[in-house]
Amino acid sequence: MATGRTHRPATRSRGIPEATVARLPLYLRALTALSERSVPTVSSEELAAAAGVNSAKLRKDFSYLGSYGTRGVGYDVEYLVYQISRELGLTQDWPVVIVGIGNLGAALANYGGFASRGFRVAALIDADPAMAGKPVAGIPVQHTDDLEKIIQDNGVSIGVIATPAGAAQQVCDRLVAAGVTSILNFAPTVLNVPDGVDVRKVDLSIELQILAFHEQRKAGEESAADSPLPGAAAAARKASAADQGPDGDVPAVMPA
Amino acid sequence: MATGRTHRPATRSRGIPEATVARLPLYLRALTALSERSVPTVSSEELAAAAGVNSAKLRKDFSYLGSYGTRGVGYDVEYLVYQISRELGLTQDWPVVIVGIGNLGAALANYGGFASRGFRVAALIDADPAMAGKPVAGIPVQHTDDLEKIIQDNGVSIGVIATPAGAAQQVCDRLVAAGVTSILNFAPTVLNVPDGVDVRKVDLSIELQILAFHEQRKAGEESAADSPLPGAAAAARKASAADQGPDGDVPAVMPA
DNA sequence: CAATCTTTGTGCACGCGTTCACAAAGACAT
DNA sequence: ATGTCTTTGTGAACGCGTGCACAAAGATTG
């Protein structure tokens, strides 16, 4: 799920597989928790359980970073926290701009986890002139007109798009033109970006639809052969209208 | 990325690969847009471009659903919209509860894309007694005490967790015990669920960290051998200090 | 009806990611 | 020191997902 438009070159970045990179933050979180409890070392087994992954996978993941473990003992928590942080680039400060300060943008601005890991909200940007100057999460909202200047003045390379779908591509283009090379997209649109720019997307609607698919499948199996699940409840699942149109016809469905 | 804790059995659900399922919502969105423009048919090439994927991949994806295309012509937009909707289970109504009505939960409640695709916010739940009764997005917030009753009365099978990390597992357990079998988790924690329960997670912090990794890599290459990118700007990237906050935990995220 | 042109559906090969299983490394006890 | 025990690091096998490339299917034209 890296690039939105361009095919991901599966950039085996510096030898570290993409799948591993995606898990490093997970490990880091688990390690940070251990660190706060002053736990000195962890075995791959324990840490894997905490991170919700397979221990062999975890060991292989760490092996890409180097050999930081001690056989018979495990991994030094503090050392590993540092190594992963460094690998992820969290030992430096990343100024971030959020574009689109609606409900979501505001929630993101208030999001505590931002500052905690080296990310700093450098600016909030919105197209609505009425928002200009209004502080959100203690930061005054600035107008889209100044987007380029804001990016450049703050040396921002990571942008967060929380605008409506219709405005996303345009905002994206401006961000990229101004020098942003990494984008986190919350708008439900496919963003078109040039090579060298990374896009990650977060889409509630898509996640729900995927869940619905599996949910439907479960419900189907359930009625076919009675629930193979340990199910805590087999109540009146699946609420109201179970339409399920005829087959070769065009019913009405709809978009967001 | 289905189950949080338990290893995903790579459930080739009903023959449709997980990777394909994850793309269906993308196709559906693109098709819906075409439908609104009254475009009667699309070729795999066009649709693939709109969805940001490879055309061969798209054709193979559709082949799992059956043969809905016409050689020499393409796919019938309306028909495909219907088929995908049906496959994803969007032809039925899915009541959803959102637990944790903070900044994020409120933003989710206000999220328009919810109702649009068969999802209906059946209830908002929060642990803060002060929130009880207060309407958010036109829906009165209810107290956690009534969680089980709410789930059962509404036949809810999909739950959204937008609580702080500390409360997430507990809320999750109660949801599952009450009959929820699909969870969308916005809290930055690994959720432990029994088999048969699907968990998908959305975590802003993780996404940003992954972007930071690639950003750092780009910056590294850039200084090593001058920017191989078409880069629109090579300004003063990479900002200030190298702090690395102590950090405890992080909240979550969401789409517009 | 035959020829041509377009576009689907898919066989095949390749590469990434996951998992198993085990040898090597080191801690620890005697 | 020597042996035992624990845990890492990784070689190897396997399976999934991706993309190429092409044959088959159907539309379309003459």
XYZ file of C-alpha atoms (C1' of nucleotides) in Angstrom:
572
model
C 0.000 0.000 0.000
C 2.722 2.422 -0.624
C 2.267 4.338 -3.790
C -1.182 5.232 -4.832
C -0.768 5.494 -8.513
C 2.615 4.417 -9.726
C 3.505 0.791 -9.315
C 5.559 0.358 -6.280
C 9.040 -0.675 -7.291
C 8.915 -2.859 -4.194
C 11.829 -0.765 -3.162
C 13.855 -3.146 -1.084
C 15.096 -0.014 0.613
C 18.606 -0.519 1.757
C 18.033 -4.225 2.028
C 15.162 -3.931 4.467
C 12.001 -5.491 3.046
C 8.944 -3.288 2.953
C 6.976 -5.753 5.038
C 9.602 -5.530 7.733
C 9.609 -1.741 7.705
C 5.872 -1.797 8.227
C 6.334 -3.895 11.353
C 9.135 -1.906 12.920
C 6.761 0.674 14.410
C 4.863 -2.183 15.994
C 7.964 -3.548 17.608
C 8.967 -0.088 18.661
C 5.699 0.460 20.432
C 5.951 -2.824 22.281
C 9.555 -2.120 23.200
C 8.728 1.337 24.421
C 6.128 -0.125 26.741
C 8.697 -2.571 28.093
C 11.216 0.195 28.464
C 8.801 2.176 30.591
C 8.408 -0.805 32.825
C 12.191 -0.929 33.038
C 12.348 -4.397 31.584
C 16.000 -4.897 30.587
C 15.705 -7.666 28.009
C 13.083 -9.577 26.018
C 13.137 -12.797 24.131
C 11.891 -12.888 20.567
C 9.042 -15.013 21.807
C 7.839 -12.484 24.355
C 8.248 -9.489 22.125
C 6.552 -11.251 19.260
C 3.580 -11.987 21.468
C 3.400 -8.344 22.519
C 3.577 -7.159 18.949
C 1.155 -9.765 17.717
C 3.457 -11.501 15.293
C 5.285 -14.771 14.820
C 8.586 -15.006 16.680
C 10.478 -16.342 13.688
C 9.274 -13.417 11.659
C 10.398 -11.024 14.332
C 13.856 -12.541 14.479
C 14.182 -12.382 10.733
C 13.010 -8.794 10.775
C 15.654 -7.879 13.330
C 18.271 -9.753 11.402
C 17.889 -7.192 8.619
C 18.907 -4.502 11.069
C 21.906 -6.429 12.273
C 22.556 -8.836 15.095
C 21.347 -7.073 18.158
C 20.372 -10.073 20.219
C 22.259 -12.303 22.591
C 21.690 -15.999 22.241
C 20.363 -17.581 25.353
C 19.203 -14.198 26.649
C 17.260 -12.168 24.154
C 17.357 -8.561 23.081
C 18.399 -5.534 25.093
C 15.283 -3.388 25.202
C 16.900 0.032 25.339
C 19.384 -0.747 22.657
C 16.709 -2.096 20.374
C 14.503 0.928 20.943
C 17.373 3.076 19.845
C 18.283 1.012 16.830
C 14.746 0.842 15.523
C 14.167 4.522 16.160
C 17.281 5.321 14.233
C 16.362 3.000 11.407
C 12.934 4.569 11.119
C 14.394 8.043 11.147
C 12.725 8.980 14.387
C 15.865 10.419 15.894
C 15.263 13.498 13.862
C 12.437 15.964 13.822
C 9.864 15.715 11.049
C 7.764 18.801 10.490
C 4.376 17.887 9.092
C 1.561 19.925 7.612
C -2.074 18.953 7.757
C -4.212 20.208 4.910
C -7.956 20.262 5.378
C -9.041 21.162 8.878
C -12.510 19.673 9.071
C -13.615 17.201 11.672
C -10.906 14.814 10.727
C -8.141 17.327 10.256
C -8.919 18.803 13.655
C -8.876 15.363 15.243
C -5.513 14.710 13.659
C -4.188 18.037 14.870
C -5.218 17.128 18.384
C -3.726 13.701 18.065
C -1.196 13.276 20.827
C 0.848 10.607 19.147
C 2.089 13.158 16.711
C 4.609 14.925 18.840
C 5.562 11.803 20.699
C 7.586 10.212 17.983
C 9.524 12.942 16.320
C 6.659 14.337 14.318
C 5.735 17.938 14.779
C 2.716 19.690 13.350
C 4.349 22.625 11.626
C 1.152 24.060 10.226
C -2.544 23.566 9.653
C -3.861 24.618 6.281
C -7.420 25.057 5.078
C -9.097 26.532 2.043
C -11.865 28.170 4.018
C -11.005 31.833 4.635
C -13.254 31.767 7.681
C -10.909 29.279 9.307
C -7.835 31.430 8.814
C -6.291 32.482 12.069
C -8.593 30.341 14.127
C -6.517 28.198 16.426
C -7.009 24.435 16.344
C -5.118 22.395 18.875
C -3.278 25.580 19.737
C -2.079 26.133 16.208
C -3.544 28.889 14.035
C -5.015 27.675 10.781
C -3.458 29.207 7.695
C -4.958 29.688 4.284
C -4.240 27.483 1.325
C -2.858 30.438 -0.579
C 0.244 30.313 1.564
C 0.749 26.577 1.181
C 3.928 26.784 -0.850
C 5.523 29.340 1.414
C 4.651 27.343 4.526
C 6.158 24.184 3.091
C 9.331 25.884 2.099
C 9.805 27.998 5.196
C 9.443 25.008 7.450
C 11.295 22.504 5.309
C 8.292 20.214 5.362
C 8.665 16.952 3.526
C 5.654 15.090 4.906
C 2.118 16.223 4.206
C -1.174 14.945 5.518
C -4.238 15.387 3.322
C -7.555 15.467 5.148
C -9.579 17.385 2.606
C -12.722 16.239 0.818
C -12.033 13.843 -2.041
C -12.598 16.490 -4.672
C -9.798 18.712 -3.464
C -7.266 16.016 -2.667
C -5.491 15.681 -6.000
C -5.114 19.396 -6.391
C -3.733 19.768 -2.880
C -1.466 16.831 -3.520
C -0.081 18.428 -6.662
C 0.663 21.636 -4.839
C 2.302 19.838 -1.949
C 4.508 17.874 -4.283
C 5.383 20.924 -6.352
C 6.359 22.700 -3.153
C 8.731 19.921 -2.190
C 6.752 17.401 -0.166
C 7.867 13.871 -0.948
C 5.753 11.833 1.445
C 1.995 12.035 1.714
C -0.471 10.491 4.077
C -3.830 10.580 2.358
C -7.099 10.414 4.264
C -9.224 11.501 1.338
C -11.032 8.695 -0.449
C -9.284 9.135 -3.765
C -6.426 7.627 -5.649
C -3.649 10.169 -5.736
C -1.479 10.557 -8.749
C 2.084 11.394 -7.867
C 5.403 11.430 -9.692
C 8.100 8.883 -8.990
C 10.011 9.515 -5.842
C 6.959 10.551 -3.886
C 5.511 8.096 -1.405
C 1.822 7.970 -0.717
C 0.133 6.006 2.008
C -3.597 6.029 2.304
C -5.992 5.560 5.149
C -9.580 4.975 4.235
C -12.259 4.155 6.744
C -14.749 3.247 4.086
C -12.460 0.676 2.537
C -11.653 -0.911 5.856
C -15.311 -1.231 6.701
C -16.084 -2.761 3.353
C -13.408 -5.361 3.842
C -14.842 -6.179 7.237
C -18.309 -6.393 5.729
C -17.059 -8.900 3.205
C -15.742 -11.204 5.886
C -18.768 -10.611 8.043
C -21.029 -11.653 5.223
C -18.967 -14.720 4.616
C -19.201 -15.691 8.285
C -22.953 -15.198 8.241
C -23.195 -17.329 5.145
C -21.244 -20.224 6.614
C -23.200 -19.916 9.790
C -26.495 -20.504 8.086
C -25.113 -23.236 5.872
C -23.637 -25.425 8.568
C -24.271 -24.211 12.038
C -21.681 -21.878 13.456
C -18.286 -23.534 13.631
C -17.173 -20.662 15.813
C -16.862 -20.738 19.571
C -19.188 -17.791 19.170
C -20.056 -15.938 22.318
C -23.356 -15.046 20.836
C -25.352 -16.256 17.926
C -28.043 -13.710 18.489
C -29.964 -11.992 15.819
C -26.944 -11.169 13.777
C -27.345 -9.349 10.501
C -29.840 -6.652 11.131
C -32.558 -5.415 8.905
C -33.206 -5.515 5.240
C -31.564 -8.484 3.658
C -32.415 -7.569 0.153
C -30.085 -9.333 -2.161
C -31.487 -8.315 -5.486
C -32.396 -10.666 -8.277
C -29.444 -11.624 -10.274
C -29.166 -10.278 -13.751
C -30.540 -6.945 -12.800
C -29.295 -3.574 -11.929
C -30.321 -2.597 -8.455
C -29.318 0.559 -6.762
C -26.155 0.810 -4.824
C -24.218 3.828 -3.994
C -21.218 5.889 -3.363
C -19.773 8.115 -0.769
C -3.571 -7.221 7.970
C -6.701 -8.870 9.037
C -6.336 -10.325 12.456
C -4.438 -8.396 15.014
C -3.270 -11.165 17.219
C -3.923 -14.591 15.869
C -2.114 -15.567 12.726
C -4.316 -15.023 9.807
C -5.144 -18.351 8.224
C -4.795 -16.490 4.941
C -8.403 -17.334 4.611
C -8.836 -17.698 0.902
C -12.436 -16.820 1.608
C -14.680 -18.561 -0.810
C -11.891 -18.607 -3.355
C -11.398 -14.860 -3.403
C -7.850 -13.931 -2.387
C -7.530 -11.462 0.435
C -5.522 -9.099 -1.729
C -8.347 -9.015 -4.198
C -10.955 -8.352 -1.537
C -8.919 -5.397 -0.372
C -9.040 -3.919 -3.858
C -12.720 -4.420 -4.515
C -13.713 -1.263 -2.615
C -11.274 0.648 -4.780
C -12.855 -0.642 -7.954
C -16.265 0.012 -6.555
C -15.426 3.621 -5.875
C -14.087 4.145 -9.375
C -17.089 2.407 -10.891
C -19.494 4.462 -8.845
C -17.917 7.610 -10.172
C -18.309 6.322 -13.724
C -21.865 5.340 -13.007
C -22.668 8.844 -11.888
C -21.324 10.132 -15.138
C -23.580 7.630 -16.879
C -20.688 5.865 -18.534
C -22.103 2.563 -19.748
C -18.944 0.463 -20.066
C -15.255 0.557 -19.193
C -12.268 -1.359 -20.360
C -9.988 -2.985 -17.826
C -7.349 -0.512 -18.900
C -9.433 2.550 -18.127
C -10.800 1.239 -14.883
C -7.397 0.114 -13.756
C -6.038 3.589 -14.346
C -8.878 5.092 -12.339
C -8.311 2.700 -9.485
C -4.557 3.048 -9.606
C -3.729 -0.558 -10.343
C -2.372 -2.728 -13.104
C -4.947 -3.758 -15.707
C -3.907 -7.396 -15.662
C -4.339 -7.438 -11.926
C -7.786 -5.942 -12.254
C -8.844 -8.502 -14.820
C -7.575 -11.313 -12.661
C -9.398 -9.842 -9.672
C -12.636 -9.745 -11.586
C -12.090 -13.252 -12.830
C -12.489 -14.459 -9.252
C -15.956 -12.975 -9.204
C -16.914 -14.577 -12.486
C -16.798 -13.507 -16.078
C -18.608 -10.236 -16.156
C -16.805 -8.626 -19.059
C -17.378 -8.711 -22.785
C -14.331 -9.202 -24.946
C -13.790 -6.438 -27.358
C -15.965 -4.127 -25.288
C -15.176 -4.110 -21.608
C -17.270 -4.261 -18.473
C -20.792 -3.050 -17.951
C -20.468 -0.413 -15.257
C -23.837 -0.816 -13.583
C -23.673 -4.550 -13.564
C -20.204 -4.539 -12.101
C -21.195 -2.072 -9.418
C -23.931 -4.429 -8.430
C -21.796 -7.543 -8.475
C -19.038 -6.024 -6.403
C -21.499 -4.529 -3.960
C -23.109 -7.865 -3.522
C -19.787 -9.605 -3.119
C -18.728 -7.138 -0.453
C -22.014 -7.495 1.331
C -23.027 -3.912 0.778
C -26.498 -4.760 -0.392
C -27.437 -5.209 3.203
C -27.460 -2.847 6.104
C -24.614 -3.005 8.586
C -25.277 -1.366 11.917
C -22.040 -0.143 13.483
C -21.188 1.153 16.920
C -18.415 3.594 17.632
C -16.858 3.325 21.051
C -14.837 6.260 22.349
C -16.245 9.605 21.352
C -13.245 11.874 21.632
C -11.904 14.005 18.833
C -11.466 11.022 16.613
C -14.667 9.249 17.509
C -16.614 12.418 16.860
C -14.921 12.860 13.514
C -15.813 9.306 12.624
C -19.407 9.836 13.664
C -19.575 12.831 11.373
C -17.962 10.979 8.553
C -20.291 11.051 5.587
C -18.961 7.951 3.887
C -20.489 5.881 6.628
C -24.108 5.912 5.669
C -23.366 5.975 2.007
C -22.300 2.392 1.615
C -24.638 0.362 3.683
C -23.081 1.243 7.007
C -25.225 2.873 9.616
C -24.050 4.306 12.893
C -26.347 2.504 15.292
C -24.864 4.017 18.423
C -22.096 6.097 19.928
C -20.668 4.866 23.180
C -18.356 6.573 25.646
C -17.152 5.890 29.154
C -17.446 9.500 30.252
C -20.754 10.011 32.077
C -20.591 13.677 31.146
C -20.921 12.724 27.505
C -24.039 10.647 28.024
C -27.038 12.018 26.217
C -25.017 14.657 24.465
C -25.707 14.431 20.761
C -22.766 14.022 18.399
C -23.521 14.090 14.703
C -27.168 13.992 15.650
C -26.820 10.812 17.652
C -26.974 10.829 21.447
C -23.923 9.353 23.133
C -24.648 6.421 25.386
C -22.702 5.176 28.338
C -20.400 2.183 28.258
C -22.503 0.459 30.875
C -25.127 -0.216 28.249
C -22.702 -1.531 25.682
C -23.896 -5.118 25.723
C -27.536 -4.162 25.521
C -26.914 -1.775 22.653
C -25.035 -4.398 20.677
C -27.706 -6.973 21.149
C -30.701 -4.747 20.601
C -29.308 -3.488 17.335
C -27.816 -6.720 16.105
C -24.475 -5.037 15.701
C -21.667 -7.172 14.355
C -19.163 -4.465 13.484
C -17.558 -2.281 16.121
C -15.237 0.674 15.803
C -12.840 1.342 18.656
C -11.660 4.927 18.988
C -10.756 4.914 22.649
C -7.352 5.623 24.192
C -4.946 2.717 23.950
C -5.388 1.763 27.557
C -9.075 1.065 27.248
C -9.034 -0.633 23.870
C -8.510 -4.251 24.871
C -11.156 -4.094 27.532
C -13.651 -2.526 25.162
C -12.719 -5.099 22.571
C -13.366 -7.954 24.962
C -16.769 -6.604 25.843
C -17.680 -6.061 22.208
C -16.675 -9.576 21.311
C -18.468 -11.072 24.288
C -21.567 -9.181 23.236
C -21.439 -10.662 19.778
C -19.340 -8.348 17.647
C -17.229 -10.311 15.189
C -15.540 -7.545 13.214
C -13.576 -4.724 14.727
C -11.999 -1.653 13.251
C -9.373 -0.512 15.701
C -8.087 3.036 15.804
C -6.366 2.670 19.145
C -2.620 2.119 18.974
C -2.608 -1.310 20.531
C -2.506 -4.871 19.412
C -5.893 -6.365 20.112
C -6.223 -9.901 21.267
C -9.287 -11.607 19.884
C -10.543 -15.170 19.633
C -10.646 -17.005 16.348
C -13.492 -16.017 14.135
C -13.203 -12.351 14.968
C -11.649 -10.060 12.385
C -9.647 -7.037 13.396
C -8.385 -4.344 11.103
C -6.321 -1.537 12.463
C -5.728 2.014 11.443
C -2.842 3.780 13.057
C -1.657 7.225 12.084
C 1.527 6.909 14.029
C 2.567 3.760 12.222
C 1.826 5.236 8.826
C 3.891 8.293 9.607
C 6.773 6.215 10.828
C 6.787 4.224 7.630
C 6.824 7.438 5.642
C 9.642 8.755 7.802
C 11.673 5.674 7.031
C 11.406 6.215 3.317
C 11.908 9.916 3.708
C 15.115 9.324 5.569
C 16.255 6.918 2.924
C 15.578 9.454 0.213
C 17.475 12.104 2.095
C 20.366 9.721 2.529
C 20.599 8.870 -1.142
C 20.230 12.498 -1.991
C 23.312 13.485 -0.067
C 25.250 10.479 -1.262
C 24.700 10.908 -4.981
C 22.808 14.002 -5.866
C 19.060 13.630 -6.095
C 18.043 11.102 -8.707
C 14.520 12.435 -8.372
C 12.863 14.846 -10.724
C 12.410 16.705 -7.468
C 10.510 19.940 -7.651
C 12.388 21.247 -4.710
C 15.527 20.309 -2.883
C 15.182 23.011 -0.318
C 16.232 22.822 3.256
C 14.708 19.462 3.820
C 15.060 17.729 7.145
C 14.445 20.154 9.927
C 15.821 20.654 13.375
C 16.718 18.786 16.503
C 17.027 15.125 17.122
C 14.908 14.647 20.156
C 13.275 11.233 20.299
C 10.587 11.754 22.847
C 10.165 9.339 25.709
C 6.652 8.711 24.585
C 4.048 6.473 26.025
C 1.261 5.742 23.745
C -0.645 7.042 20.890
C -4.219 7.488 19.804
C -5.407 6.857 16.379
C -6.598 7.857 13.031
C -9.079 7.909 10.296
C -10.266 8.688 6.801
C -12.498 11.349 5.422
C -19.852 -14.786 -44.071
C -15.121 -13.749 -43.665
C -11.669 -10.764 -42.099
C -10.060 -7.624 -38.801
C -9.741 -5.420 -34.594
C -10.402 -4.906 -29.683
C -10.335 -6.536 -25.141
C -11.006 -10.153 -21.958
C -9.513 -14.210 -19.299
C -5.675 -16.906 -17.882
C -1.357 -20.006 -18.037
C 3.047 -19.299 -16.546
C 7.042 -17.604 -14.363
C 9.041 -14.901 -10.962
C 9.829 -12.680 -6.589
C 8.536 -11.467 -1.978
C 7.112 -12.850 2.460
C 6.239 -16.405 5.812
C 7.265 -20.327 8.384
C 9.769 -24.350 9.810
C 13.446 -26.327 11.780
C 18.052 -26.499 13.242
C 22.873 -25.402 13.905
C 25.634 -22.075 16.240
C 26.313 -18.989 20.036
C 26.371 -17.765 24.357
C 24.792 -17.988 29.425
C 24.905 -20.625 33.390
C 25.714 -24.425 36.502
C 28.652 -27.854 38.264
C 36.528 -26.533 31.921
C 33.057 -29.082 30.505
C 28.334 -29.879 29.852
C 23.665 -28.414 29.612
C 20.182 -25.345 28.490
C 18.216 -21.385 26.299
C 17.567 -18.460 22.499
C 19.210 -16.368 18.419
C 20.121 -16.183 13.441
C 19.277 -18.230 9.088
C 19.022 -21.846 5.227
C 15.490 -23.776 2.771
C 10.848 -24.817 1.316
C 6.511 -23.188 0.371
C 2.637 -20.291 -0.914
C 0.654 -16.028 -2.312
C 0.495 -12.147 -5.264
C 1.995 -9.850 -9.444
C 2.748 -9.046 -14.148
C 3.706 -10.719 -18.808
C 2.093 -12.273 -22.831
C -1.081 -14.590 -25.594
C -4.948 -17.310 -27.157
C -9.856 -17.126 -27.305
C -14.084 -14.475 -27.630
C -16.812 -11.343 -29.342
C -17.775 -6.900 -31.768
C -17.545 -4.639 -36.044
C -16.877 -3.784 -40.819
C -17.006 -4.803 -45.636
